[in-house]
Coordinates of N, CA and C in Angstrom, one line a residue:
M348 N -48.0 73.9 142.2 CA -48.0 74.9 141.1 C -47.6 74.1 139.8
A349 N -48.3 74.5 138.7 CA -48.0 73.9 137.4 C -48.0 74.9 136.3
L350 N -47.4 74.6 135.2 CA -47.3 75.4 134.1 C -47.7 74.6 132.9
R351 N -48.6 75.0 132.1 CA -49.0 74.2 130.9 C -49.0 75.0 129.6
L352 N -48.8 74.3 128.6 CA -48.8 74.8 127.2 C -50.3 75.0 126.8
V353 N -50.7 76.2 126.8 CA -52.2 76.4 126.6 C -52.6 76.8 125.2
Q354 N -51.6 77.4 124.4 CA -52.0 77.8 123.1 C -50.8 78.1 122.3
V355 N -51.0 78.2 120.9 CA -50.0 78.8 120.1 C -50.5 80.1 119.6
N356 N -49.5 81.0 119.3 CA -49.8 82.4 119.0 C -49.2 82.6 117.6
F357 N -50.0 83.0 116.6 CA -49.6 83.3 115.3 C -49.5 84.8 115.1
K358 N -48.4 85.3 114.7 CA -48.3 86.7 114.2 C -48.8 86.8 112.8
A359 N -49.5 87.9 112.5 CA -50.2 87.9 111.2 C -50.2 89.4 110.7
R360 N -50.4 89.5 109.4 CA -50.6 90.8 108.8 C -52.1 91.2 109.0
D361 N -53.0 90.2 109.0 CA -54.4 90.4 109.1 C -55.0 89.3 110.0
D362 N -55.1 89.6 111.3 CA -55.5 88.6 112.3 C -56.9 88.1 112.0
S363 N -57.8 88.9 111.5 CA -59.2 88.5 111.3 C -59.2 87.5 110.1
A364 N -58.6 87.8 109.0 CA -58.6 86.9 107.9 C -57.9 85.6 108.2
L365 N -56.7 85.7 108.8 CA -56.0 84.4 109.1 C -56.7 83.6 110.1
G366 N -57.4 84.3 111.1 CA -58.2 83.6 112.1 C -59.3 82.9 111.5
R367 N -60.0 83.5 110.5 CA -61.1 82.9 109.9 C -60.7 81.6 109.1
F368 N -59.5 81.7 108.4 CA -59.0 80.5 107.7 C -58.8 79.4 108.7
W369 N -58.1 79.6 109.8 CA -57.8 78.5 110.7 C -59.0 78.0 111.5
A370 N -60.0 78.9 111.8 CA -61.2 78.5 112.4 C -62.0 77.6 111.5
E371 N -62.1 77.9 110.2 CA -62.8 77.0 109.3 C -62.0 75.7 109.0
A372 N -60.7 75.8 109.0 CA -59.9 74.7 108.8 C -60.0 73.7 109.9
L373 N -60.1 74.1 111.1 CA -60.2 73.3 112.3 C -61.6 73.0 112.8
G374 N -62.5 73.8 112.3 CA -63.9 73.6 112.8 C -64.0 74.2 114.2
W375 N -63.3 75.3 114.5 CA -63.3 75.9 115.8 C -64.1 77.2 115.8
G376 N -64.4 77.7 117.0 CA -65.1 79.0 117.2 C -64.1 80.1 117.2
V377 N -64.7 81.3 116.9 CA -63.9 82.6 116.8 C -64.4 83.6 117.7
S378 N -63.5 84.3 118.4 CA -63.9 85.5 119.2 C -62.8 86.5 119.1
S379 N -62.9 87.6 119.8 CA -61.8 88.6 119.8 C -61.8 89.3 121.2
E380 N -60.6 89.4 121.8 CA -60.5 90.1 123.0 C -60.2 91.6 122.8
G381 N -60.0 92.0 121.5 CA -59.8 93.4 121.3 C -59.3 93.6 119.8
P382 N -59.1 94.8 119.4 CA -58.6 95.1 118.0 C -57.3 94.4 117.8
G383 N -57.2 93.8 116.6 CA -55.9 93.2 116.2 C -55.6 91.8 116.8
V384 N -56.6 91.3 117.5 CA -56.5 89.9 118.1 C -57.7 89.1 117.8
T385 N -57.4 87.9 117.2 CA -58.5 86.9 117.0 C -58.2 85.7 117.8
N386 N -59.2 85.2 118.6 CA -59.0 84.1 119.4 C -59.8 82.9 118.9
L387 N -59.1 81.7 118.8 CA -59.8 80.5 118.3 C -59.8 79.5 119.4
E388 N -61.0 78.8 119.5 CA -61.1 77.8 120.6 C -61.9 76.6 120.0
P389 N -61.6 75.4 120.4 CA -62.3 74.2 119.9 C -63.8 74.3 120.5
E390 N -64.7 73.8 119.7 CA -66.1 73.7 120.2 C -66.2 72.9 121.4
G391 N -67.0 73.5 122.4 CA -67.2 72.8 123.6 C -66.2 73.1 124.7
F392 N -65.3 74.0 124.4 CA -64.3 74.4 125.4 C -64.3 75.9 125.6
A393 N -64.0 76.4 126.8 CA -63.9 77.8 127.0 C -62.6 78.0 127.8
W394 N -61.9 79.1 127.4 CA -60.7 79.4 128.0 C -60.9 79.6 129.5
P395 N -60.0 79.1 130.4 CA -58.8 78.3 130.1 C -59.0 76.8 130.5
D396 N -60.0 76.2 130.0 CA -60.3 74.8 130.3 C -59.0 74.0 130.1
P397 N -58.6 73.2 131.2 CA -57.3 72.5 131.1 C -57.2 71.4 130.1
A398 N -58.4 71.0 129.6 CA -58.4 70.0 128.5 C -58.4 70.6 127.2
G399 N -58.4 71.9 127.1 CA -58.5 72.6 125.8 C -57.1 73.1 125.3
F400 N -57.0 73.3 124.0 CA -55.8 73.9 123.4 C -56.3 74.9 122.4
Y401 N -55.7 76.1 122.4 CA -56.2 77.2 121.7 C -55.2 77.9 120.8
I402 N -55.7 78.8 120.0 CA -54.8 79.6 119.1 C -55.2 81.0 119.2
D403 N -54.2 81.9 119.3 CA -54.4 83.3 119.2 C -53.7 83.8 117.9
V404 N -54.4 84.7 117.2 CA -53.8 85.3 116.0 C -53.7 86.8 116.2
V405 N -52.5 87.4 116.1 CA -52.3 88.8 116.5 C -51.7 89.5 115.3
T406 N -52.2 90.7 114.9 CA -51.7 91.5 113.9 C -50.4 92.2 114.3
V407 N -49.4 92.1 113.4 CA -48.1 92.8 113.7 C -47.8 93.5 112.4
P408 N -47.0 94.6 112.4 CA -46.7 95.4 111.2 C -45.6 94.9 110.3
D409 N -44.8 94.0 110.9 CA -43.6 93.6 110.1 C -43.9 92.5 109.1
P410 N -43.3 92.5 107.9 CA -43.6 91.4 106.9 C -42.9 90.1 107.3
E411 N -43.3 89.1 106.6 CA -42.6 87.8 106.8 C -41.2 87.8 106.2
T412 N -40.2 87.5 106.9 CA -38.8 87.6 106.4 C -38.0 86.3 106.8
V413 N -38.6 85.3 107.4 CA -37.8 84.2 107.9 C -38.5 82.9 107.8
K414 N -37.7 81.8 107.5 CA -38.3 80.5 107.5 C -38.8 80.2 108.9
Y415 N -40.1 79.7 109.0 CA -40.7 79.4 110.3 C -40.0 78.2 110.9
R416 N -39.8 78.3 112.2 CA -39.2 77.1 113.0 C -40.3 76.3 113.7
V417 N -41.6 76.8 113.6 CA -42.7 76.1 114.3 C -43.8 75.9 113.3
H418 N -44.4 74.7 113.2 CA -45.5 74.5 112.3 C -46.5 73.5 112.9
L419 N -47.7 73.5 112.4 CA -48.7 72.6 112.8 C -48.8 71.4 111.9
D420 N -49.0 70.2 112.5 CA -49.4 69.0 111.8 C -50.9 68.7 112.1
L421 N -51.7 68.5 111.0 CA -53.1 68.2 111.2 C -53.3 66.7 111.0
A422 N -54.2 66.2 111.8 CA -54.5 64.8 111.8 C -55.6 64.4 110.8
S423 N -55.5 63.2 110.3 CA -56.6 62.7 109.5 C -56.9 61.3 110.0
T424 N -58.2 60.8 109.7 CA -58.6 59.5 110.2 C -58.6 58.4 109.2
S425 N -58.4 58.8 107.9 CA -58.4 57.8 106.8 C -57.8 58.4 105.6
A426 N -57.5 57.6 104.6 CA -56.9 58.2 103.3 C -58.0 59.1 102.7
A427 N -59.2 58.7 102.7 CA -60.3 59.5 102.1 C -60.4 60.9 102.9
H428 N -60.4 60.8 104.2 CA -60.5 62.0 105.0 C -59.3 62.9 104.8
Q429 N -58.1 62.4 104.6 CA -56.9 63.2 104.3 C -57.1 64.0 103.0
A430 N -57.6 63.2 102.0 CA -57.8 63.8 100.6 C -58.9 64.9 100.7
E431 N -60.0 64.6 101.4 CA -61.1 65.6 101.6 C -60.6 66.8 102.3
L432 N -59.8 66.6 103.4 CA -59.3 67.7 104.2 C -58.4 68.6 103.3
V433 N -57.5 68.0 102.6 CA -56.6 68.8 101.7 C -57.4 69.6 100.7
A434 N -58.4 69.0 100.1 CA -59.2 69.7 99.1 C -60.0 70.9 99.7
R435 N -60.5 70.6 100.9 CA -61.2 71.7 101.6 C -60.3 72.9 102.0
L436 N -59.1 72.5 102.5 CA -58.2 73.6 102.8 C -57.8 74.4 101.6
K437 N -57.6 73.8 100.5 CA -57.3 74.5 99.3 C -58.4 75.5 98.9
E438 N -59.7 75.0 99.1 CA -60.8 75.9 98.8 C -60.8 77.1 99.7
L439 N -60.3 76.9 101.0 CA -60.3 78.0 101.9 C -59.2 79.0 101.7
G440 N -58.2 78.6 100.8 CA -57.1 79.5 100.5 C -55.7 79.0 100.7
A441 N -55.6 77.7 101.2 CA -54.3 77.1 101.3 C -53.7 76.8 100.0
T442 N -52.4 76.8 99.9 CA -51.7 76.5 98.6 C -50.6 75.4 98.9
P443 N -50.3 74.6 97.8 CA -49.2 73.6 98.0 C -47.9 74.2 98.3
A444 N -47.1 73.6 99.1 CA -45.8 74.1 99.5 C -44.7 73.1 99.3
D445 N -43.6 73.5 98.9 CA -42.4 72.6 98.7 C -41.3 73.0 99.7
V446 N -41.1 72.2 100.7 CA -40.0 72.5 101.7 C -38.9 71.4 101.6
G447 N -38.9 70.8 100.4 CA -37.9 69.7 100.2 C -38.3 68.4 100.7
Q448 N -39.6 68.2 100.9 CA -40.1 67.0 101.5 C -40.0 65.7 100.7
G449 N -39.9 65.9 99.3 CA -39.8 64.7 98.5 C -41.1 63.9 98.4
D450 N -41.0 62.6 98.2 CA -42.1 61.8 98.1 C -42.5 61.2 99.5
V451 N -43.5 61.9 100.1 CA -43.9 61.5 101.5 C -45.4 61.3 101.5
P452 N -45.9 60.6 102.5 CA -47.4 60.3 102.5 C -48.2 61.5 103.1
W453 N -47.6 62.5 103.6 CA -48.3 63.6 104.1 C -48.3 64.7 103.0
T454 N -49.2 65.7 103.2 CA -49.3 66.8 102.2 C -48.9 68.1 102.9
V455 N -48.0 68.8 102.3 CA -47.5 70.1 102.8 C -48.2 71.2 102.1
L456 N -48.8 72.1 102.9 CA -49.5 73.3 102.4 C -49.0 74.5 103.1
A457 N -49.5 75.7 102.6 CA -49.2 77.0 103.3 C -50.5 77.7 103.4
D458 N -50.7 78.3 104.6 CA -52.0 79.1 104.8 C -51.9 80.4 104.0
P459 N -52.9 81.2 104.0 CA -52.9 82.4 103.2 C -51.8 83.4 103.5
E460 N -51.2 83.3 104.6 CA -50.0 84.2 104.9 C -48.7 83.5 104.8
G461 N -48.7 82.3 104.3 CA -47.4 81.6 104.0 C -47.0 80.7 105.1
N462 N -47.7 80.5 106.2 CA -47.3 79.6 107.3 C -47.5 78.2 106.8
V463 N -46.4 77.4 106.7 CA -46.4 76.1 106.2 C -47.0 75.1 107.3
F464 N -47.8 74.2 106.9 CA -48.3 73.2 107.8 C -48.5 71.9 107.0
C465 N -48.7 70.8 107.7 CA -48.8 69.4 107.1 C -50.1 68.8 107.4
V466 N -50.7 68.2 106.4 CA -51.9 67.3 106.6 C -51.4 65.9 106.6
L467 N -51.4 65.2 107.8 CA -50.8 63.9 107.9 C -51.7 62.8 107.4
E468 N -51.1 61.7 106.9 CA -51.8 60.5 106.6 C -52.3 59.9 108.0
P469 N -53.2 59.0 108.0 CA -53.7 58.5 109.2 C -52.6 57.8 110.0
R470 N -52.5 58.2 111.3 CA -51.5 57.6 112.2 C -52.2 57.3 113.5
E471 N -52.1 56.1 114.0 CA -52.7 55.6 115.2 C -52.4 56.5 116.4
I472 N -51.2 57.0 116.5 CA -50.8 57.8 117.7 C -51.6 59.1 117.8
Y473 N -52.1 59.6 116.7 CA -52.8 60.8 116.8 C -54.4 60.7 116.7
R474 N -54.8 59.5 117.0 CA -56.3 59.2 116.9 C -57.1 60.1 117.9
D475 N -56.5 60.5 119.0 CA -57.4 61.2 120.0 C -56.9 62.6 120.3
T476 N -56.1 63.2 119.3 CA -55.6 64.6 119.6 C -56.6 65.7 119.2
G477 N -57.6 65.4 118.4 CA -58.4 66.4 117.8 C -57.7 66.8 116.5
P478 N -58.2 67.9 115.8 CA -57.7 68.2 114.5 C -56.2 68.6 114.4
I479 N -55.6 69.1 115.5 CA -54.2 69.3 115.5 C -53.5 68.1 116.1
A480 N -52.7 67.4 115.3 CA -52.0 66.3 115.8 C -50.8 66.7 116.6
A481 N -50.0 67.7 116.1 CA -48.8 68.1 116.8 C -48.4 69.5 116.4
V482 N -47.7 70.1 117.4 CA -47.0 71.4 117.1 C -45.5 71.0 117.0
V483 N -44.9 71.3 115.9 CA -43.6 70.8 115.5 C -42.6 71.9 115.5
V484 N -41.5 71.7 116.2 CA -40.4 72.8 116.3 C -39.1 72.2 115.7
D485 N -38.6 72.9 114.7 CA -37.2 72.6 114.2 C -36.2 73.0 115.3
C486 N -35.2 72.1 115.5 CA -34.2 72.4 116.5 C -32.9 71.7 116.1
A487 N -31.9 72.1 116.8 CA -30.6 71.4 116.6 C -30.4 70.2 117.5
D488 N -31.0 70.2 118.6 CA -30.8 69.1 119.6 C -32.1 68.7 120.2
P489 N -32.8 67.7 119.7 CA -34.1 67.2 120.2 C -34.0 66.7 121.7
R490 N -32.9 66.1 122.0 CA -32.7 65.6 123.4 C -32.7 66.7 124.4
A491 N -31.9 67.8 124.0 CA -31.9 68.9 124.9 C -33.2 69.6 125.1
M492 N -33.9 69.7 123.9 CA -35.2 70.4 124.0 C -36.2 69.6 124.8
A493 N -36.2 68.2 124.7 CA -37.0 67.4 125.5 C -36.7 67.5 126.9
R494 N -35.5 67.6 127.3 CA -35.1 67.8 128.7 C -35.7 69.2 129.2
F495 N -35.4 70.2 128.5 CA -35.9 71.5 128.9 C -37.4 71.6 129.0
W496 N -38.1 71.2 127.9 CA -39.6 71.4 127.9 C -40.3 70.3 128.8
G497 N -39.6 69.2 129.0 CA -40.2 68.2 129.9 C -40.2 68.6 131.3
Q498 N -39.2 69.4 131.7 CA -39.1 70.0 133.0 C -39.9 71.3 133.2
A499 N -39.9 72.1 132.0 CA -40.5 73.4 132.1 C -42.0 73.4 132.2
V500 N -42.7 72.4 131.5 CA -44.1 72.4 131.4 C -44.7 71.1 131.8
D501 N -46.0 71.0 132.1 CA -46.6 69.8 132.5 C -46.8 68.8 131.3
L502 N -45.6 68.4 130.8 CA -45.6 67.5 129.7 C -44.8 66.2 130.0
T503 N -45.2 65.1 129.4 CA -44.6 63.8 129.5 C -43.8 63.5 128.3
V504 N -42.6 63.1 128.4 CA -41.7 62.7 127.3 C -42.1 61.3 126.8
H505 N -42.6 61.1 125.6 CA -43.0 59.8 125.1 C -41.9 59.1 124.3
E506 N -41.2 59.9 123.5 CA -40.1 59.4 122.6 C -39.0 60.4 122.6
V507 N -37.8 60.0 122.5 CA -36.7 60.9 122.3 C -35.5 60.2 121.7
S508 N -34.9 60.8 120.7 CA -33.7 60.3 120.0 C -32.9 61.5 119.5
D509 N -31.8 61.2 118.8 CA -31.0 62.3 118.2 C -31.8 63.1 117.1
D510 N -32.8 62.5 116.6 CA -33.5 63.1 115.4 C -34.9 63.6 115.8
H511 N -35.5 63.2 116.9 CA -36.9 63.5 117.1 C -37.2 63.3 118.6
A512 N -38.0 64.2 119.1 CA -38.6 64.0 120.4 C -40.1 64.3 120.4
R513 N -40.8 63.6 121.2 CA -42.3 63.7 121.2 C -42.7 63.8 122.7
L514 N -43.5 64.9 123.0 CA -44.0 65.1 124.3 C -45.5 65.4 124.2
R515 N -46.2 65.1 125.4 CA -47.6 65.5 125.4 C -48.1 65.8 126.8
S516 N -49.1 66.5 126.9 CA -49.7 66.8 128.2 C -49.7 65.6 129.1
A517 N -49.4 65.8 130.4 CA -49.4 64.7 131.3 C -50.8 64.1 131.5
K518 N -51.8 64.9 131.1 CA -53.2 64.5 131.2 C -53.6 63.7 130.0
G519 N -52.7 63.6 129.0 CA -53.1 62.8 127.8 C -54.1 63.4 126.9
V520 N -54.1 64.8 126.9 CA -55.1 65.5 126.1 C -54.4 66.5 125.1
G521 N -55.0 66.8 124.0 CA -54.5 67.8 123.1 C -53.4 67.3 122.2
P522 N -52.8 68.2 121.4 CA -51.8 67.8 120.5 C -50.5 67.5 121.2
Y523 N -49.6 66.8 120.4 CA -48.2 66.5 120.9 C -47.4 67.7 120.6
L524 N -46.3 67.9 121.4 CA -45.2 68.8 121.1 C -44.1 68.0 120.6
E525 N -43.6 68.3 119.4 CA -42.5 67.5 118.8 C -41.3 68.4 118.4
F526 N -40.1 67.9 118.6 CA -38.9 68.6 118.2 C -38.2 67.7 117.1
L527 N -37.9 68.4 116.0 CA -37.4 67.7 114.8 C -36.0 68.2 114.5
H528 N -35.0 67.3 114.4 CA -33.6 67.8 114.2 C -33.5 68.4 112.8
T529 N -33.1 69.6 112.8 CA -32.7 70.3 111.5 C -31.5 71.1 111.8
T530 N -31.1 72.0 110.9 CA -30.1 73.0 111.1 C -30.7 74.3 111.0
P531 N -31.4 74.8 112.1 CA -32.2 76.0 112.0 C -31.4 77.3 111.9
G532 N -30.2 77.3 112.2 CA -29.4 78.5 112.1 C -29.5 79.4 113.3
V533 N -28.8 80.4 113.4 CA -28.8 81.3 114.5 C -30.1 82.1 114.5
Q534 N -30.7 82.2 115.7 CA -32.0 82.9 115.8 C -31.7 84.4 115.9
T535 N -32.1 85.1 114.8 CA -31.8 86.6 114.8 C -33.0 87.4 114.8
V536 N -34.2 86.8 114.5 CA -35.5 87.5 114.7 C -36.4 86.6 115.4
W537 N -37.5 87.2 115.9 CA -38.4 86.4 116.7 C -39.3 85.6 115.9
N538 N -39.7 84.4 116.4 CA -40.6 83.5 115.7 C -42.0 84.1 115.5
R539 N -42.6 83.8 114.3 CA -43.9 84.3 114.1 C -45.0 83.3 114.6
V540 N -44.6 82.2 115.1 CA -45.4 81.3 115.8 C -44.7 80.9 117.1
H541 N -45.4 81.2 118.2 CA -44.7 80.9 119.5 C -45.8 80.3 120.5
F542 N -45.3 79.8 121.6 CA -46.1 79.1 122.6 C -46.5 80.2 123.7
D543 N -47.7 80.0 124.2 CA -48.1 80.7 125.4 C -48.3 79.7 126.5
L544 N -47.7 80.0 127.7 CA -47.8 79.1 128.9 C -48.6 79.8 130.0
L545 N -49.5 79.0 130.6 CA -50.3 79.5 131.7 C -50.0 78.9 133.0
P546 N -49.6 79.7 134.0 CA -49.4 79.1 135.3 C -50.7 78.8 136.0
D547 N -50.7 77.8 136.9 CA -51.9 77.4 137.7 C -51.4 77.3 139.1
P548 N -51.7 78.3 140.0 CA -52.6 79.4 139.7 C -51.8 80.5 138.9
V549 N -52.6 81.4 138.3 CA -52.1 82.4 137.5 C -51.2 83.4 138.3
D550 N -51.4 83.5 139.6 CA -50.6 84.4 140.4 C -49.2 83.8 140.6
G551 N -48.9 82.6 140.1 CA -47.6 82.0 140.2 C -46.7 82.4 139.1
Q552 N -47.0 83.4 138.3 CA -46.2 83.8 137.2 C -44.8 84.1 137.5
E553 N -44.6 84.9 138.6 CA -43.2 85.3 138.9 C -42.3 84.1 139.3
A554 N -42.9 83.2 140.1 CA -42.2 82.0 140.6 C -41.9 81.1 139.4
E555 N -42.8 81.0 138.4 CA -42.6 80.1 137.3 C -41.5 80.7 136.4
V556 N -41.5 82.0 136.2 CA -40.5 82.6 135.4 C -39.1 82.4 136.0
A557 N -39.0 82.5 137.3 CA -37.7 82.2 138.0 C -37.3 80.8 137.8
R558 N -38.3 79.9 137.9 CA -37.9 78.5 137.7 C -37.5 78.2 136.3
L559 N -38.1 78.8 135.3 CA -37.8 78.6 133.9 C -36.4 79.1 133.7
R560 N -36.0 80.2 134.2 CA -34.7 80.8 134.1 C -33.6 79.9 134.7
A561 N -34.0 79.3 135.8 CA -33.0 78.3 136.4 C -32.8 77.1 135.5
L562 N -33.8 76.8 134.7 CA -33.7 75.6 133.8 C -32.9 76.0 132.5
G563 N -32.7 77.3 132.3 CA -32.0 77.6 131.1 C -32.7 78.6 130.2
A564 N -33.9 79.0 130.5 CA -34.6 80.1 129.7 C -33.9 81.4 130.0
T565 N -34.0 82.3 129.0 CA -33.5 83.6 129.1 C -34.6 84.7 128.8
A566 N -34.4 85.9 129.3 CA -35.4 86.9 129.0 C -35.2 87.3 127.6
A567 N -36.4 87.7 126.9 CA -36.4 88.1 125.5 C -37.2 89.4 125.3
D568 N -36.7 90.2 124.5 CA -37.3 91.5 124.2 C -37.8 91.4 122.7
V569 N -39.1 91.4 122.5 CA -39.6 91.4 121.1 C -40.4 92.7 120.9
G570 N -40.1 93.7 121.7 CA -40.8 94.9 121.6 C -42.1 94.9 122.3
Q571 N -42.3 94.1 123.3 CA -43.5 93.9 124.0 C -43.9 95.1 124.9
G572 N -43.0 95.8 125.3 CA -43.3 97.0 126.2 C -43.8 96.5 127.6
E573 N -44.7 97.3 128.1 CA -45.3 97.0 129.4 C -46.5 96.1 129.2
V574 N -46.4 94.9 129.5 CA -47.5 93.9 129.3 C -47.6 93.0 130.5
S575 N -48.7 92.3 130.6 CA -48.9 91.4 131.8 C -48.2 90.1 131.7
W576 N -47.7 89.8 130.5 CA -47.0 88.5 130.3 C -45.5 88.7 130.3
K577 N -44.8 87.6 130.5 CA -43.3 87.7 130.5 C -42.8 86.9 129.3
V578 N -41.9 87.5 128.5 CA -41.4 86.9 127.3 C -40.0 86.3 127.6
L579 N -39.9 85.0 127.3 CA -38.6 84.3 127.5 C -38.3 83.6 126.3
A580 N -37.1 83.0 126.2 CA -36.6 82.2 125.1 C -36.0 80.9 125.7
D581 N -36.3 79.8 125.0 CA -35.8 78.5 125.4 C -34.3 78.4 125.1
P582 N -33.6 77.3 125.4 CA -32.1 77.3 125.2 C -31.7 77.4 123.7
E583 N -32.6 77.2 122.7 CA -32.3 77.4 121.3 C -32.9 78.7 120.7
G584 N -33.4 79.6 121.6 CA -33.8 80.9 121.2 C -35.2 81.0 120.8
N585 N -36.0 80.0 120.9 CA -37.4 80.0 120.6 C -38.2 80.8 121.7
Q586 N -38.8 81.9 121.3 CA -39.5 82.7 122.3 C -40.8 82.1 122.7
F587 N -41.2 82.4 124.0 CA -42.5 81.9 124.5 C -42.9 82.9 125.5
C588 N -44.2 82.9 125.9 CA -44.7 83.8 126.8 C -45.3 83.1 128.0
V589 N -45.0 83.6 129.2 CA -45.7 83.1 130.4 C -46.7 84.1 130.8
L590 N -48.0 83.7 130.7 CA -49.1 84.6 130.9 C -49.3 84.9 132.4
G591 N -49.9 86.1 132.6 CA -50.3 86.5 133.9 C -51.7 87.1 133.9
R592 N -52.0 87.8 134.9 CA -53.4 88.4 135.0 C -53.4 89.6 134.1
G593 N -54.3 89.6 133.1 CA -54.4 90.7 132.1 C -55.1 91.9 132.7

């Protein structure tokens, strides 16, 4: 039995508009499983291809009220490519963002709904990730997060320190999962960007939830009601979903 990080889920005011932005930004395809949900997938992959990584955008009624603890880093292949990508993203509706980054070689932008993301300068480590280099999570203790997520999901720990941890699929595909030391504060509302995990086989959902709880995850209520997925939170309160049969 295995559990893998299969996608990130964006909460949005307008899933269709935000989905179009990210599809054009990444060069991905767009579909919809129903009203209020926009599904994005890389060209050449179909859910749930184990080599693929996906994004779901879901409309919710509540406004943005909290600093995001999860963001995307986008990869570039050269200085020229980075500049071209930033210019194209601005044309699509992204705006410059100041999160106190100072003078850095990457560019910080916000998507049309205010989700902050970074366009990185060329880095060799991200040469084979595709357009998303990493999913980055602010946390208090990168070492503890690496321990939990390294055991929770089919991920290999590549680097870990007091300031930063980097993990990636054991198959060496898709973006990295990174934990960056910050002072995120007490988690009082649910994240607007979260992870979705897929059991293999999908019928193993109940056993995987029990295993995750034994590792330190806790049940979370984000108003989901009766649904086929299970909502949990990691030891620092970041919510995630364990998918089941829909």
